Short mmCIF file of C-alpha atoms in Angstrom, two decimals:
data_model
loop_
_atom_site.label_atom_id
_atom_site.label_comp_id
_atom_site.label_asym_id
_atom_site.label_seq_id
_atom_site.Cartn_x
_atom_site.Cartn_y
_atom_site.Cartn_z
CA UNK G 1 17.93 3.95 50.72
CA UNK G 2 19.49 1.81 48.00
CA UNK G 3 21.66 -1.14 48.85
CA UNK G 4 25.23 -1.42 47.66
CA UNK G 5 24.12 -4.10 45.19
CA UNK G 6 21.47 -1.83 43.62
CA UNK G 7 23.90 1.11 43.51
CA UNK G 8 26.49 -1.11 41.82
CA UNK G 9 23.97 -2.16 39.11
CA UNK G 10 23.10 1.47 38.42
CA UNK G 11 26.80 2.40 38.07
CA UNK G 12 27.42 -0.59 35.82
CA UNK G 13 24.46 0.25 33.57
CA UNK G 14 25.52 3.90 33.28
CA UNK G 15 29.10 2.88 32.51
CA UNK G 16 28.01 0.54 29.74
CA UNK G 17 25.81 3.24 28.20
CA UNK G 18 28.64 5.81 28.31
CA UNK G 19 31.10 3.36 26.74
CA UNK G 20 28.63 2.42 24.00
CA UNK G 21 27.89 6.08 23.21
CA UNK G 22 31.56 7.03 23.03
CA UNK G 23 32.34 4.11 20.70
CA UNK G 24 29.36 4.92 18.48
CA UNK G 25 30.38 8.59 18.39
CA UNK G 26 33.93 7.67 17.31
CA UNK G 27 32.60 5.41 14.57
CA UNK G 28 30.41 8.19 13.22
CA UNK G 29 33.26 10.71 13.29
CA UNK G 30 35.83 8.52 11.57
CA UNK G 31 33.76 6.63 9.05
CA UNK G 32 33.17 7.96 5.58
CA UNK G 33 31.34 4.77 4.64
CA UNK G 34 28.10 5.89 6.28
CA UNK G 35 27.08 8.18 3.46
CA UNK G 36 23.42 7.77 2.59
CA UNK G 37 23.39 9.99 -0.50
CA UNK G 38 22.85 6.93 -2.70
CA UNK G 39 19.12 7.14 -1.92
CA UNK G 40 18.82 10.30 -4.00
CA UNK G 41 21.20 9.18 -6.73
CA UNK G 42 20.11 5.82 -8.11
CA UNK G 43 21.72 6.18 -11.53
CA UNK G 44 24.16 3.37 -10.71
CA UNK G 45 21.34 0.86 -10.14
CA UNK G 46 20.40 -1.47 -12.98
CA UNK G 47 17.15 -0.47 -14.68
CA UNK G 48 15.46 -3.77 -13.77
CA UNK G 49 15.88 -2.91 -10.07
CA UNK G 50 12.97 -0.45 -10.08
CA UNK G 51 10.48 -1.04 -7.27
CA UNK G 52 7.47 0.54 -8.93
CA UNK G 53 6.53 2.74 -11.80
CA UNK G 54 3.50 4.92 -11.16
CA UNK G 55 0.87 5.18 -13.85
CA UNK G 56 -1.61 7.96 -13.28
CA UNK G 57 -5.12 7.07 -14.42
CA UNK G 58 -7.47 9.52 -12.62
CA UNK G 59 -10.63 7.82 -13.87
CA UNK G 60 -13.85 6.77 -12.18
CA UNK G 61 -16.03 3.71 -12.69
CA UNK G 62 -18.01 5.77 -15.19
CA UNK G 63 -14.93 6.34 -17.38
CA UNK G 64 -13.11 3.01 -17.24
CA UNK G 65 -14.20 -0.58 -17.02
CA UNK G 66 -17.54 -1.94 -18.02
CA UNK G 67 -20.85 -2.24 -16.19
CA UNK G 68 -22.77 -5.47 -16.75
CA UNK G 69 -26.40 -5.85 -15.82
CA UNK G 70 -27.04 -9.22 -14.28
CA UNK G 71 -30.26 -11.12 -13.69
CA UNK G 72 -29.98 -10.26 -10.02
CA UNK G 73 -30.49 -6.77 -8.65
CA UNK G 74 -26.73 -6.26 -8.39
CA UNK G 75 -25.02 -4.85 -11.48
CA UNK G 76 -21.31 -5.69 -11.78
CA UNK G 77 -18.48 -3.38 -12.86
CA UNK G 78 -15.28 -4.99 -14.18
CA UNK G 79 -11.91 -3.51 -15.04
CA UNK G 80 -8.86 -5.54 -16.10
CA UNK G 81 -5.38 -4.19 -15.33
CA UNK G 82 -2.16 -5.59 -16.82
CA UNK G 83 1.34 -4.72 -15.69
CA UNK G 84 4.65 -4.95 -17.52
CA UNK G 85 6.22 -5.83 -14.18
CA UNK G 86 5.56 -8.58 -11.71
CA UNK G 87 3.31 -6.77 -9.24
CA UNK G 88 0.52 -4.23 -8.94
CA UNK G 89 -1.08 -2.03 -6.34
CA UNK G 90 -3.85 0.53 -6.61
CA UNK G 91 -4.36 4.01 -5.20
CA UNK G 92 -7.89 5.40 -5.11
CA UNK G 93 -8.19 9.19 -4.71
CA UNK G 94 -11.94 8.79 -4.17
CA UNK G 95 -13.06 5.70 -2.31
CA UNK G 96 -16.50 5.13 -0.87
CA UNK G 97 -18.49 1.89 -0.98
CA UNK G 98 -22.14 1.77 0.15
CA UNK G 99 -23.41 -1.05 2.38
CA UNK G 100 -24.28 -3.47 -0.44
CA UNK G 101 -21.04 -2.99 -2.41
CA UNK G 102 -18.10 -5.39 -2.63
CA UNK G 103 -14.94 -4.52 -4.57
CA UNK G 104 -12.81 -7.57 -5.36
CA UNK G 105 -9.26 -7.81 -6.71
CA UNK G 106 -9.03 -11.10 -8.60
CA UNK G 107 -5.94 -12.88 -9.93
CA UNK G 108 -6.66 -13.51 -13.61
CA UNK G 109 -4.52 -16.65 -13.78
CA UNK G 110 -6.12 -18.50 -10.87
CA UNK G 111 -9.47 -16.75 -10.43
CA UNK G 112 -8.61 -16.38 -6.74
CA UNK G 113 -9.86 -13.28 -4.90
CA UNK G 114 -6.79 -11.52 -3.51
CA UNK G 115 -8.67 -8.80 -1.63
CA UNK G 116 -12.33 -8.00 -1.03
CA UNK G 117 -13.34 -4.53 0.18
CA UNK G 118 -16.72 -3.53 1.59
CA UNK G 119 -18.28 -0.51 3.31
CA UNK G 120 -16.18 -1.45 6.35
CA UNK G 121 -13.11 -0.50 4.28
CA UNK G 122 -14.25 3.13 3.91
CA UNK G 123 -12.00 5.71 5.54
CA UNK G 124 -12.68 9.27 6.67
CA UNK G 125 -10.26 10.64 4.04
CA UNK G 126 -12.18 8.77 1.31
CA UNK G 127 -8.94 7.39 -0.14
CA UNK G 128 -7.58 3.86 -0.23
CA UNK G 129 -4.30 2.17 -1.15
CA UNK G 130 -4.22 -1.57 -1.66
CA UNK G 131 -1.31 -3.74 -0.62
CA UNK G 132 1.10 -4.86 -3.31
CA UNK G 133 -0.19 -7.84 -5.27
CA UNK G 134 2.55 -10.06 -6.70
CA UNK G 135 0.67 -10.62 -9.94
CA UNK G 136 0.83 -8.83 -13.28
CA UNK G 137 -2.86 -9.12 -14.25
CA UNK G 138 -5.71 -8.32 -11.88
CA UNK G 139 -9.39 -7.81 -12.50
CA UNK G 140 -11.26 -5.35 -10.34
CA UNK G 141 -14.88 -6.41 -9.85
CA UNK G 142 -17.45 -4.25 -8.13
CA UNK G 143 -20.84 -5.66 -7.22
CA UNK G 144 -23.45 -3.29 -5.78
CA UNK G 145 -27.23 -3.17 -5.43
CA UNK G 146 -28.82 -1.21 -8.26
CA UNK G 147 -30.43 1.26 -5.87
CA UNK G 148 -26.99 2.14 -4.39
CA UNK G 149 -24.97 2.26 -7.62
CA UNK G 150 -25.06 6.09 -7.67
CA UNK G 151 -23.54 6.17 -4.15
CA UNK G 152 -20.33 4.43 -5.23
CA UNK G 153 -17.32 6.74 -5.34
CA UNK G 154 -14.34 5.02 -6.93
CA UNK G 155 -11.70 7.03 -8.71
CA UNK G 156 -8.58 5.07 -9.55
CA UNK G 157 -5.73 7.56 -9.41
CA UNK G 158 -2.53 5.48 -9.47
#
């Protein structure tokens, strides 16, 4: 059996919840300011307030970029991407890296590797989206053993 103190706490909690719900309900009923239709109609926003502009590429490593044969047994594929904006991200519709492959996203200005993907990055859906890079020029560099080059599946979609 509950003590009077426990019963009092339960009644107090229920009362607070009921009061909160009734106040929230009144606010929703009387307020016209909670219209969220602006999400669909962004014509009033300045044009420089665009988050992203998709560019559809739909090309594989065989169609874009350039393969370089190196003195080692790992040929290197490079592809340079420039943006008119201040950031980039990449969507791969086909993404599979064999064990010896490393795909790097390198900041052109600093030479710093922003992201390195390996076979551990493979997903069951064979797709991959990178995070947003706050840079307007990035070089994609793929290094893979010559005997596994044919196993690479990279199709840059967006």
